[in-house]
Coordinates of C-alpha atoms in Angstrom, one line a residue:
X2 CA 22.9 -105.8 12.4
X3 CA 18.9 -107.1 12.8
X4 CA 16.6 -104.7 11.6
X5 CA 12.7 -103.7 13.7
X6 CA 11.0 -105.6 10.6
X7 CA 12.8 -109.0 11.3
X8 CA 11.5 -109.0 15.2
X9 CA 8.1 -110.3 14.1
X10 CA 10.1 -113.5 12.0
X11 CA 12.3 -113.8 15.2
X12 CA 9.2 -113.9 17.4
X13 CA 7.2 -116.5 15.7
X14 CA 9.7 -119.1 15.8
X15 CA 10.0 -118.4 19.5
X16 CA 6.4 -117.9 20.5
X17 CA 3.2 -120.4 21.0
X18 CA 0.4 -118.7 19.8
X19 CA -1.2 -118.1 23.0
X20 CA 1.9 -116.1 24.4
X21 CA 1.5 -113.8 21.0
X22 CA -1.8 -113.1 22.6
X23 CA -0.4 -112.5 25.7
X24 CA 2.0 -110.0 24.3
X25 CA -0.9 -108.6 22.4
X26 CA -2.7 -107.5 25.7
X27 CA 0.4 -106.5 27.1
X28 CA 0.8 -103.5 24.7
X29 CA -3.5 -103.3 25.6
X30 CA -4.3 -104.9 22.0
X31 CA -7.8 -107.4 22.3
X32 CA -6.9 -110.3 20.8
X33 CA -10.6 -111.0 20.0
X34 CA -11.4 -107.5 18.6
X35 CA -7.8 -106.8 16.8
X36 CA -7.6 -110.2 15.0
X37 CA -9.7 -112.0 12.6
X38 CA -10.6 -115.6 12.9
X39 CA -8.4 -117.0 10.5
X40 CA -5.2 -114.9 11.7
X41 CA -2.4 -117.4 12.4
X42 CA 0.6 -116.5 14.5
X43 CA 3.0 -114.9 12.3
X44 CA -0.5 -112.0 10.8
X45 CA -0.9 -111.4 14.1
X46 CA 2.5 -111.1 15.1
X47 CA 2.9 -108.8 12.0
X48 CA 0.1 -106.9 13.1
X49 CA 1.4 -106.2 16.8
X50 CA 4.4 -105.0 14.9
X51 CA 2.4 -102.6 13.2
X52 CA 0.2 -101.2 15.9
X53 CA 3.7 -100.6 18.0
X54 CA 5.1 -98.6 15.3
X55 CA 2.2 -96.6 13.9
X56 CA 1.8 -95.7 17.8
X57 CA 5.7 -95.4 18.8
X58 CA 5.3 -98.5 21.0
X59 CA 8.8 -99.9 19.9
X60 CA 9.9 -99.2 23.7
X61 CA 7.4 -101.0 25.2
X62 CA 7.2 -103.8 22.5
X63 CA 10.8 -104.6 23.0
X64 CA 10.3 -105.1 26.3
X65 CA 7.2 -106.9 26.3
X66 CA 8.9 -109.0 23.2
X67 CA 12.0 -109.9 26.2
X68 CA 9.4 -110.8 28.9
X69 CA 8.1 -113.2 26.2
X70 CA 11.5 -114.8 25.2
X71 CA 14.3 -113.4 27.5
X72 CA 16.5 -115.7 25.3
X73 CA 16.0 -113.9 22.1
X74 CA 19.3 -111.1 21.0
X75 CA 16.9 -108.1 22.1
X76 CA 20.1 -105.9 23.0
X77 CA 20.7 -106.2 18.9
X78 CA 17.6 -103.4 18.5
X79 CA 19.1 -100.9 20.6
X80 CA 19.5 -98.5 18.0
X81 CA 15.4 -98.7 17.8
X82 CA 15.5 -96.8 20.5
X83 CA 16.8 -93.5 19.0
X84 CA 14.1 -93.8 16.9
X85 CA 10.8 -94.3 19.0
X86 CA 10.8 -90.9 21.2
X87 CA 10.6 -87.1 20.5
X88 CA 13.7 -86.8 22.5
X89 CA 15.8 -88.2 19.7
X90 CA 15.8 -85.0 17.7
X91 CA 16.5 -86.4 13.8
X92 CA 19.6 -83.9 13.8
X93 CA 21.2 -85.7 16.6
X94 CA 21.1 -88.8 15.1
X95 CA 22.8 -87.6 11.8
X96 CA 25.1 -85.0 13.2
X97 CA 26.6 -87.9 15.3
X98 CA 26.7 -90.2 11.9
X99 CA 28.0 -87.8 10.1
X100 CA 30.8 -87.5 12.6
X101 CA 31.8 -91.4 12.5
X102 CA 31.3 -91.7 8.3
X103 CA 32.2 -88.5 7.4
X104 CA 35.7 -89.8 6.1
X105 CA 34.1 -92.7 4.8
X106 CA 33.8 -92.0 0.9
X107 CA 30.1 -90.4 1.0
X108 CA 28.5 -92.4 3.4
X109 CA 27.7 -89.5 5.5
X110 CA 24.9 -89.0 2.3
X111 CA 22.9 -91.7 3.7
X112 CA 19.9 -89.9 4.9
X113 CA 17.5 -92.7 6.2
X114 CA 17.3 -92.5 9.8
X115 CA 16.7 -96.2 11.3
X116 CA 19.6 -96.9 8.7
X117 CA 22.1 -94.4 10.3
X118 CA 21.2 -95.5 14.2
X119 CA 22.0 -99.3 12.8
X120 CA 25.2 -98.2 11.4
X121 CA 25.9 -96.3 14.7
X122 CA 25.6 -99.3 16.6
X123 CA 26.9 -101.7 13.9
X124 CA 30.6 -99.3 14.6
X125 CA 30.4 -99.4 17.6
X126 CA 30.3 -102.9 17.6
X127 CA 33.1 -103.5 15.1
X128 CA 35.5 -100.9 17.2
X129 CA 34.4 -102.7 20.7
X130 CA 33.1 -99.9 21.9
X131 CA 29.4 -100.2 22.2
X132 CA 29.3 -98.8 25.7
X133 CA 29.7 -95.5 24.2
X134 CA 26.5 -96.0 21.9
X135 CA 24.3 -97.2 24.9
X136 CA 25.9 -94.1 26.5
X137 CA 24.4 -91.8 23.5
X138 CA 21.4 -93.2 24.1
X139 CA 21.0 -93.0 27.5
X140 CA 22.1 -89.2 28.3
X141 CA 18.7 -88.2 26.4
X142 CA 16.3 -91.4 27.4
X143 CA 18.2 -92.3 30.7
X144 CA 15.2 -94.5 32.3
X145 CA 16.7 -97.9 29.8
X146 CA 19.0 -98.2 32.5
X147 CA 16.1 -99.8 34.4
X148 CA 16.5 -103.1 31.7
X149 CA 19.6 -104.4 32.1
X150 CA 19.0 -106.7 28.9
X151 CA 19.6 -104.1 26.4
X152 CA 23.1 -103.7 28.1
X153 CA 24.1 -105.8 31.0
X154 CA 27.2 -103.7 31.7
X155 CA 25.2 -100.5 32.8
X156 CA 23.1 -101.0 35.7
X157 CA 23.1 -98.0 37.6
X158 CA 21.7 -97.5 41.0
X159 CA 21.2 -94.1 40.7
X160 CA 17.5 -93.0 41.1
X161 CA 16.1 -93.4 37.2
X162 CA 13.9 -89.8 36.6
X163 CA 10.6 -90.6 34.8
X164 CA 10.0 -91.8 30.8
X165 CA 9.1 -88.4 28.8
X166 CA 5.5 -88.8 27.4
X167 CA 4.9 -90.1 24.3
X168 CA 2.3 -86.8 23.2
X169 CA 1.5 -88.5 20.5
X170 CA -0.3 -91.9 22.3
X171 CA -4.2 -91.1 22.8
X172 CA -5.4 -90.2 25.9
X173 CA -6.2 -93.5 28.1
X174 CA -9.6 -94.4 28.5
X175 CA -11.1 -95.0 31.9
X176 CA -11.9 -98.8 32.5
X177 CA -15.4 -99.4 33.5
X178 CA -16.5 -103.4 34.4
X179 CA -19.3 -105.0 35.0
X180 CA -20.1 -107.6 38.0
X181 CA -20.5 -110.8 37.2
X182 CA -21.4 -112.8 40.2
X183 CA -20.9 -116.7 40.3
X184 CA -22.2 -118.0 43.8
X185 CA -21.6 -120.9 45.6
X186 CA -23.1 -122.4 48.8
X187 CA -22.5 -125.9 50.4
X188 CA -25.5 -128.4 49.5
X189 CA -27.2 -130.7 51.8
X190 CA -24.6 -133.6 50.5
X191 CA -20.6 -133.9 50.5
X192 CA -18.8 -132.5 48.3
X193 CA -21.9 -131.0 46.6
X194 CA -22.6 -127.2 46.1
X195 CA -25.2 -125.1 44.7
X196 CA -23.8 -122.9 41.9
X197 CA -25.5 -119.6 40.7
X198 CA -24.6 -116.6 39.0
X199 CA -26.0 -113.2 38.9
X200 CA -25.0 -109.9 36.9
X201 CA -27.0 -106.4 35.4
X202 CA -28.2 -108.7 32.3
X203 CA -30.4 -111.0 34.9
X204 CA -29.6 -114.0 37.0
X205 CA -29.6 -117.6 36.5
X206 CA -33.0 -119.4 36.7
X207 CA -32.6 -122.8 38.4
X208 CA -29.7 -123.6 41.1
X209 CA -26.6 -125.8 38.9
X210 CA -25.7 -129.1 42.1
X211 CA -21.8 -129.2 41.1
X212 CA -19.3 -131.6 42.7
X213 CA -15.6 -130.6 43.2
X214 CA -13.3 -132.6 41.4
X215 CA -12.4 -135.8 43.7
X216 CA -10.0 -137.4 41.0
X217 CA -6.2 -138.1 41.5
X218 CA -5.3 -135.6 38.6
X219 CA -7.2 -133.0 40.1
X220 CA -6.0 -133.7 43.6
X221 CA -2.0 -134.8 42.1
X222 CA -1.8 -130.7 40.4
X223 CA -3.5 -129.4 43.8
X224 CA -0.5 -131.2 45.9
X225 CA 2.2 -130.4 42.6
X226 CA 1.0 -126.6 42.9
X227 CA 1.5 -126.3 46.2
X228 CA 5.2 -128.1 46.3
X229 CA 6.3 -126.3 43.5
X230 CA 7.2 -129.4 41.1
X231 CA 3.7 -128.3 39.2
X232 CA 4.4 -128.7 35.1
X233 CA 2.9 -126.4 32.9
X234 CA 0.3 -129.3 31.1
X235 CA -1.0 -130.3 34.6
X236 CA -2.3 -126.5 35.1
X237 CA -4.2 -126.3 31.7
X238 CA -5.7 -129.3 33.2
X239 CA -6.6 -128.0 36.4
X240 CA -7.5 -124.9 35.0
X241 CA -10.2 -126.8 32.8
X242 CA -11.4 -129.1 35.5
X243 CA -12.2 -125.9 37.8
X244 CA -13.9 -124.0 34.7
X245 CA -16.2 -127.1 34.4
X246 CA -17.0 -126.3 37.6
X247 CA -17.7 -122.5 38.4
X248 CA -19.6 -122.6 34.7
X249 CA -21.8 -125.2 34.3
X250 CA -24.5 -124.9 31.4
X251 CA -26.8 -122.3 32.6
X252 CA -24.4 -120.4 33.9
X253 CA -22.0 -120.5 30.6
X254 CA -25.3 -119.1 28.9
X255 CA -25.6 -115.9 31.2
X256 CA -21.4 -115.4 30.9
X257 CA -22.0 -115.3 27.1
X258 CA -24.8 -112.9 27.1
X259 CA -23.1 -110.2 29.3
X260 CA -19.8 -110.8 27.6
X261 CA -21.4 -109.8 24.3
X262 CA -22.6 -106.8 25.9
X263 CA -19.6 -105.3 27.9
X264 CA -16.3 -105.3 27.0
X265 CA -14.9 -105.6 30.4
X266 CA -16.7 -108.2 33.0
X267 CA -15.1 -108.9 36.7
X268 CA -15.6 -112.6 37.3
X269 CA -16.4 -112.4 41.2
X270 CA -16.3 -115.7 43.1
X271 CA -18.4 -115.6 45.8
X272 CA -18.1 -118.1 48.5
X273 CA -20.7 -118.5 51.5
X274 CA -20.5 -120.2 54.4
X275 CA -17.2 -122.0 56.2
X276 CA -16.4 -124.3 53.6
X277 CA -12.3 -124.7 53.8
X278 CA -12.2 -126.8 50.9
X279 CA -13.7 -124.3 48.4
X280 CA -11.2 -121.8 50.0
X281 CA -8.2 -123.9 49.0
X282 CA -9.4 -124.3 45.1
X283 CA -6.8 -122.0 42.9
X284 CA -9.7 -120.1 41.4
X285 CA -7.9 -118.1 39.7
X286 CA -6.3 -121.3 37.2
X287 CA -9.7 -121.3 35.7
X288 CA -9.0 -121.5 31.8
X289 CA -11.3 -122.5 28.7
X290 CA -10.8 -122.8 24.9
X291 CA -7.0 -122.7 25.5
X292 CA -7.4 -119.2 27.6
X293 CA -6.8 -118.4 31.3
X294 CA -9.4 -115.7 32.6
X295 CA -7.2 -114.5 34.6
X296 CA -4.8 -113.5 32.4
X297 CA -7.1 -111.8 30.3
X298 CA -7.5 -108.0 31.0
X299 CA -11.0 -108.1 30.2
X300 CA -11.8 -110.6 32.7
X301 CA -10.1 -110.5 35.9
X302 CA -11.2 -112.7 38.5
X303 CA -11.6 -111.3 42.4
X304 CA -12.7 -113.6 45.4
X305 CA -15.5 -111.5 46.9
X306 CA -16.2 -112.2 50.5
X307 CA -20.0 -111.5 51.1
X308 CA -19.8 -108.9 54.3
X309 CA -22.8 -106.9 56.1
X310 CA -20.4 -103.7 56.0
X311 CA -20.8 -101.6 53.2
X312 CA -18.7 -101.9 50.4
X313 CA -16.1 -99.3 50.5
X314 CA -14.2 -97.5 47.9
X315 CA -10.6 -97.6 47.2
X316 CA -9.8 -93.7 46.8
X317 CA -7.5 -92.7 49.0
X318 CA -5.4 -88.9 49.1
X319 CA -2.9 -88.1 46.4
X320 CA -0.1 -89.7 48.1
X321 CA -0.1 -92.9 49.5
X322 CA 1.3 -94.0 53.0
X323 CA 2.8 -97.2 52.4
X324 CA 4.3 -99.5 55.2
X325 CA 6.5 -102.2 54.5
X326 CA 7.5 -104.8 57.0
X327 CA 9.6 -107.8 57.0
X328 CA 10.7 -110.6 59.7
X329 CA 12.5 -113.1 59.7
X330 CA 12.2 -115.1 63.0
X331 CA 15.4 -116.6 63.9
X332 CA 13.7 -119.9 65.0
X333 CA 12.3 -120.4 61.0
X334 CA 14.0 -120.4 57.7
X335 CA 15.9 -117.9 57.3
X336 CA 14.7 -114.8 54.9
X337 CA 17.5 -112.1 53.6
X338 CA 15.8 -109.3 55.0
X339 CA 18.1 -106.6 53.4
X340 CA 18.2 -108.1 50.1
X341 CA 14.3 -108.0 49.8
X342 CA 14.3 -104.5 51.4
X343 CA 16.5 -103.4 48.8
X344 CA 13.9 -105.4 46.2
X345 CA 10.9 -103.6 47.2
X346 CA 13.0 -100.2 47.3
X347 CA 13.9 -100.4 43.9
X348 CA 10.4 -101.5 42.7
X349 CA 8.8 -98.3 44.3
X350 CA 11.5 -96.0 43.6
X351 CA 9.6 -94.0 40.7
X352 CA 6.4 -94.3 42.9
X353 CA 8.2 -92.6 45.7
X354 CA 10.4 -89.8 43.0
X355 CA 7.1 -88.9 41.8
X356 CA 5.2 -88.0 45.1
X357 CA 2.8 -91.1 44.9
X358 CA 3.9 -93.1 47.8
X359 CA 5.5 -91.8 51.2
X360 CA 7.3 -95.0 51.8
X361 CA 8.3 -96.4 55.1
X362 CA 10.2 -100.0 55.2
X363 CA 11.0 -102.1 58.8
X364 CA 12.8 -105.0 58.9
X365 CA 12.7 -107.1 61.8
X366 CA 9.1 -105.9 63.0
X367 CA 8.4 -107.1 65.9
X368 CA 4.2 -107.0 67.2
X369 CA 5.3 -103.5 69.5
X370 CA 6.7 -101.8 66.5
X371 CA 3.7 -102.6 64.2
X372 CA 0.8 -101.6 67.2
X373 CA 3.1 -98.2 67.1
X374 CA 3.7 -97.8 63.1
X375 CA -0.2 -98.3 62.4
X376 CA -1.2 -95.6 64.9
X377 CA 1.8 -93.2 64.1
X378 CA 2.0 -93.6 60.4
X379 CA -1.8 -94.2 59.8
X380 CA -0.8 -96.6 56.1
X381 CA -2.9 -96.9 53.6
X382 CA -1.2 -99.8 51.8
X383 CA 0.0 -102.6 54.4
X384 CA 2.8 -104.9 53.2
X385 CA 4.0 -107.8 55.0
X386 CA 7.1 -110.2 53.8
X387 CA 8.2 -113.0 56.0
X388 CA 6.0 -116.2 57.6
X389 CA 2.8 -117.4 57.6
X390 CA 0.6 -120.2 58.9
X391 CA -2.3 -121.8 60.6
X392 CA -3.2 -122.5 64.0
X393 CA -4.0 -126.0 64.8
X394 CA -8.0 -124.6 64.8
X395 CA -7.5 -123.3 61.0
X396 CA -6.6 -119.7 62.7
X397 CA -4.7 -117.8 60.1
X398 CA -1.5 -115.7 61.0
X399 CA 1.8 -114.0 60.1
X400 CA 5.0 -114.3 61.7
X401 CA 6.6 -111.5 63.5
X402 CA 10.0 -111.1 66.2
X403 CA 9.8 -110.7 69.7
X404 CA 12.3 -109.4 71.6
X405 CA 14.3 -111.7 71.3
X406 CA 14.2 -112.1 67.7
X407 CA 12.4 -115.5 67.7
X408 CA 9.0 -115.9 66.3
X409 CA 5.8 -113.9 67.6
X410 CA 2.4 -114.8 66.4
X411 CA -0.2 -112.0 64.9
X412 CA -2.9 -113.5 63.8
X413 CA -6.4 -112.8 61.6
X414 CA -8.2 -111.2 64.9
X415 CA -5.4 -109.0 65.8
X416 CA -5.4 -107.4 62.8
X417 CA -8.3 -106.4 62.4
X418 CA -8.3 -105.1 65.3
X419 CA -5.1 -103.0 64.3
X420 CA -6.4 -102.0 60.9
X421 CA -9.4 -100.3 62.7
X422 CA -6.9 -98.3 64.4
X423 CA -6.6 -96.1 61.0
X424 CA -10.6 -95.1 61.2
X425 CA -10.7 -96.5 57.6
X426 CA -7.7 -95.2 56.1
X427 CA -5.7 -98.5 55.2
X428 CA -7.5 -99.7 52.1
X429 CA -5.7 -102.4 50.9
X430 CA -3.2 -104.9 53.0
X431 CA -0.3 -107.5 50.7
X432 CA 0.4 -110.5 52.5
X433 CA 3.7 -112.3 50.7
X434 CA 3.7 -115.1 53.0
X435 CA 3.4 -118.4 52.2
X436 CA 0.2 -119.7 53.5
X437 CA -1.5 -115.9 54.2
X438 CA -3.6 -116.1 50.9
X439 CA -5.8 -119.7 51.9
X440 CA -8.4 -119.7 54.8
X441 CA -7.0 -122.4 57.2
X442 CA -4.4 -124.0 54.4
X443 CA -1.2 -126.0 55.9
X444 CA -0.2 -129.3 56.4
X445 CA -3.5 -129.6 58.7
X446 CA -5.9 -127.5 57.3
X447 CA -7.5 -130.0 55.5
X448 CA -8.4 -131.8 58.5
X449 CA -9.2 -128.6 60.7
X450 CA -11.6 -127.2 58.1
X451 CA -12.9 -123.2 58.9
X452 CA -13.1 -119.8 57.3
X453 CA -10.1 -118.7 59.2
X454 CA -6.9 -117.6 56.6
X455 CA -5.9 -114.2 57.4
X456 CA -6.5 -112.9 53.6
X457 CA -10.3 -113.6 53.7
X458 CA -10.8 -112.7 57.8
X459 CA -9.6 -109.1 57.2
X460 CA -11.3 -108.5 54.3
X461 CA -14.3 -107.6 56.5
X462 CA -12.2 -104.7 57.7
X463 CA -10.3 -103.1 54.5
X464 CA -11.5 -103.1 50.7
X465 CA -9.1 -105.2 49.6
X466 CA -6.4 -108.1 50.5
X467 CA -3.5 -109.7 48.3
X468 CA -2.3 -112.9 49.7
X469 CA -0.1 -115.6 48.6
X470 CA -1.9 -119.2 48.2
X471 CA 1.1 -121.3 47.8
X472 CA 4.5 -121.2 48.5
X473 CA 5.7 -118.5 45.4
X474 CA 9.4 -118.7 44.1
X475 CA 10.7 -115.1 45.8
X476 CA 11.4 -113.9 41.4
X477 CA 8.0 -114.0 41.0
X478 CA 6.8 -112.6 43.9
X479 CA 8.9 -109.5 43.4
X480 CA 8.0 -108.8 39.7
X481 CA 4.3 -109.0 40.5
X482 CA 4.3 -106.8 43.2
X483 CA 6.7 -104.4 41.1
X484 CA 4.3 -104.5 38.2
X485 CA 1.3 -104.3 40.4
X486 CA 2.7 -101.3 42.0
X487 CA 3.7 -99.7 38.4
X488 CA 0.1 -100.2 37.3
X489 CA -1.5 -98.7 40.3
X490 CA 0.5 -95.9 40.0
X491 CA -0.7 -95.5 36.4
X492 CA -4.1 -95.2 37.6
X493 CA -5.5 -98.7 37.2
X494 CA -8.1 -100.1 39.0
X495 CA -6.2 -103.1 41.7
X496 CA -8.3 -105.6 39.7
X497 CA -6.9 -104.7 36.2
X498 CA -3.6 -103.9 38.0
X499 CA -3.3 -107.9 39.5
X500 CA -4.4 -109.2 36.4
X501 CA -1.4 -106.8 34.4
X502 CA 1.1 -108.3 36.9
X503 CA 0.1 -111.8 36.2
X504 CA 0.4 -111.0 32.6
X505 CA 3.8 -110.2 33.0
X506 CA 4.2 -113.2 35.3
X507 CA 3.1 -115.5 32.6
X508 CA 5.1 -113.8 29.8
X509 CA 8.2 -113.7 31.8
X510 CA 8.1 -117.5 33.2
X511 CA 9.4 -120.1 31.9
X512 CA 7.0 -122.9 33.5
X513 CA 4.0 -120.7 33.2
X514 CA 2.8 -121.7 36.7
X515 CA 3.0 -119.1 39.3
X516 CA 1.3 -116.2 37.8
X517 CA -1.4 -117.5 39.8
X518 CA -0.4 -118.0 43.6
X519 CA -1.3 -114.5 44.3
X520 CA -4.4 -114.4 45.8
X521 CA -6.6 -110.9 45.3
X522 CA -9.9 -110.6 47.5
X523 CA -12.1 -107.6 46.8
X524 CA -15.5 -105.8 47.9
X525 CA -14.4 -102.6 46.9
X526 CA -17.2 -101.5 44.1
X527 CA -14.4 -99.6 41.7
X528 CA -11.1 -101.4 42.5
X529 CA -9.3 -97.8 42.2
X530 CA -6.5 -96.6 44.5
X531 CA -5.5 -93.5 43.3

């Protein structure tokens, strides 16, 4: 039976050391601050270890450590869980050793308590009966039934009530960021653009003349990305070739000095004018010195959309209105409607236990029965899962049923004209459609040119849009948005909350690709829902 102190040993051989930083943030450790310079990947793995037990982390650490390397024996630290919350009184734990080793010629003297839950599960084990163990365990902590790795033979359907609070983990401190503006407007030549930057410490002094990458590695990961056959070396690449880009010297300089004087910066790209091809760069790949921004919690990166409305806030009422939609025109490719219904129910169920969401799903929406749910229902969170495209002028739209069940256009215009319908209650509008998250993107985009996806064009009418840029495998789509959601409802700003989700993306992938498809574009000042 593995003990908690050999995790760290078992990690190490498993991890790269930039997915021990990942795990680091994950359990909200800075790499940068938490570290030293010279840590290698076993110290620092040995320090995580640390920090989760001094702060009963363990549940969460496990976890985390599985989203890492899902191949690892995680179920073998089970018995860790009896250990890491005050509903484990210490009495329980012996009375029920003392009951199995009682017999066993003094063995029920042994009085260390991680020793006895090992030997609990160690007998259970040996007697083929370890289903009663998980059992133990999960009348007094019954939420593990959520993570079917400890124990793939007890997934329950049953509504899971809500993890007890850990009294003894400080009080959460409110994240505050600071702007940090990087600008960029087409130039008087091809392929040329002016690149600025502007945050509280000052702006740039003289206007950066940048070219997009035109190479064929640039352009081969672009075409990869979007087909899905993307490797993991190809993004670094990319991700570097766009960084070179969005920071060139002077604006590198200005990065540094508000970096060194916030904690917590929100890299905003701002993109003027109807320039397609800046709307189809993955912004969001953008890595340096073997780190993605993106996936840093410190740095999240939003595509601002420069608007004449006033910027408007994300609080909304205590409980949220959320509408779900999904279609699945008979005339496309197919979508199991009722499997992905039952997806997002299970990924807001706690939401919806705990009073936070009032949750409404349709399958099969047709233009009619949207018109009619936005009026009636009033949502604040829009979510859409099915279709999308572009017209053959760039126009950007998602794919509902008509009457018939075949496929029924709604496109950008439309809904903003819908969304107005609310008088400024819907705040923030998920599009998990395959083109919704690139302004005119498709197999003719590129020729078409225009401002016209549907994730930017609404943004002039709600706070905030999620869309999908690229065609997203339907695993990664769901954890994000079931992470997102988890976050939100945790109080997070949707900034930090996207940039969590892709953190779990990243951990839990195994290509280390897709974290980035979603798409989040933002003018809300704070980023918070709720």
């Amino acid at each position: 039976m593995k003990k908690i102190k050999q995790l760290p040993s078992l990690l190490s051989d498993a991890l790269s050391l930039e997915n021990v930083n990942l795990l680091a943030r994950a359990l909200d450790l800075d790499p940068d601050d938490d570290f030293g310079p010279n840590d290698n990947k076993s110290t620092r793995l040995q320090k995580i270890h640390q920090f989760a037990k001094q702060r009963v982390f363990l549940f969460n650490y496990l976890i985390e450590s599985h989203n890492v390397a899902s191949h690892l024996p995680i179920a073998d630290y089970i018995h860790l869980l009896m250990l890491m919350y005050p509903v484990f009184e210490t009495d329980e734990i012996t009375k029920r050793f003392i009951e199995i080793y009682a017999d066993e010629n003094g063995l029920y003297t042994v009085t260390n308590k991680e020793t006895q839950a090992r030997m609990l599960q160690e007998h259970y084990k040996k007697t083929n009966d370890e289903n009663a163990f998980f059992d133990f365990i999960a009348e007094r902590l019954p939420q593990i039934r959520d993570y079917p790795f400890l124990h793939p033979s007890h997934q329950s359907e049953i509504p899971l009530p809500t993890p007890p609070t850990q009294t003894n983990r400080p009080p959460k401190e409110e994240t505050i960021y600071v702007d940090f503006d990087i600008n960029i407007n087409p130039a008087d030549v091809e392929n040329v653009y002016q690149v600025t930057a502007v945050s509280d410490a000052g702006q740039t002094q003289n206007i950066s003349r940048q070219s997009l990458p035109n190479n064929e590695s640039f352009q081969d990961s672009l075409t990869m990305l979007q087909s899905l056959f993307v490797d993991e070396e190809s993004v670094k690449k990319l991700g570097e070739m766009i960084h070179d880009f969005l920071f060139p010297p002077e604006v590198t300089r200005l990065f540094t000095k508000v970096k060194a004087q916030n904690e917590n910066v929100r890299i905003r790209i701002n993109i003027y004018g109807e320039s397609l091809e800046l709307h189809q760069i993955p912004w969001e790949y953008c890595r340096f010195d073997e780190e993605y921004f993106a996936t840093d919690l410190s740095t999240p990166i939003v595509r601002f959309i420069p608007t004449f409305q006033e910027a408007a806030s994300l609080h909304t009422p205590e409980q949220m209105r959320v509408l779900v939609a999904l279609s699945s025109p008979a005339d496309q490719s197919p979508i199991n409607l009722e499997k992905e219904s039952a997806r997002i129910q299970k990924a807001l169920a706690p939401l919806e236990r705990n009073g936070k969401i009032d949750l409404k799903i349709q399958e099969h929406m047709t233009n009619d029965d949207l018109i009619d749910e936005f009026m009636d229902f009033q949502p604040h969170i829009f979510h859409f899962v099915g279709h999308g495209g572009t017209k053959e002028n760039g126009e950007g739209f998602i794919l509902l049923e008509d009457w018939e069940g075949n496929a029924a256009e709604f496109d950008a215009e439309d809904m903003m004209t819908l969304v107005k319908t609310t008088n400024g209650a819907t705040k923030l509008i998920i599009f998990a459609a395959c083109e919704s998250g690139v302004a005119g993107a498709g197999a003719e985009g590129a020729k078409n040119g225009g401002f016209m996806g549907m994730g930017p064009r609404i943004l002039k009418e709600v706070p905030a849009v999620i869309a999908m840029q690229y065609v997203v495998p339907q695993e990664t789509a769901f954890d994000f948005t079931k992470n997102m959601y988890a976050a939100l409802a945790k109080g997070e700003p949707l900034d930090r909350a996207v940039t969590r989700s892709r953190i779990r993306v990243f951990l839990k992938g195994k290509d280390k690709v897709f974290w980035g498809t979603p798409v989040l574009f933002m003018r809300s000042p704070d980023g918070k829902i709720w």
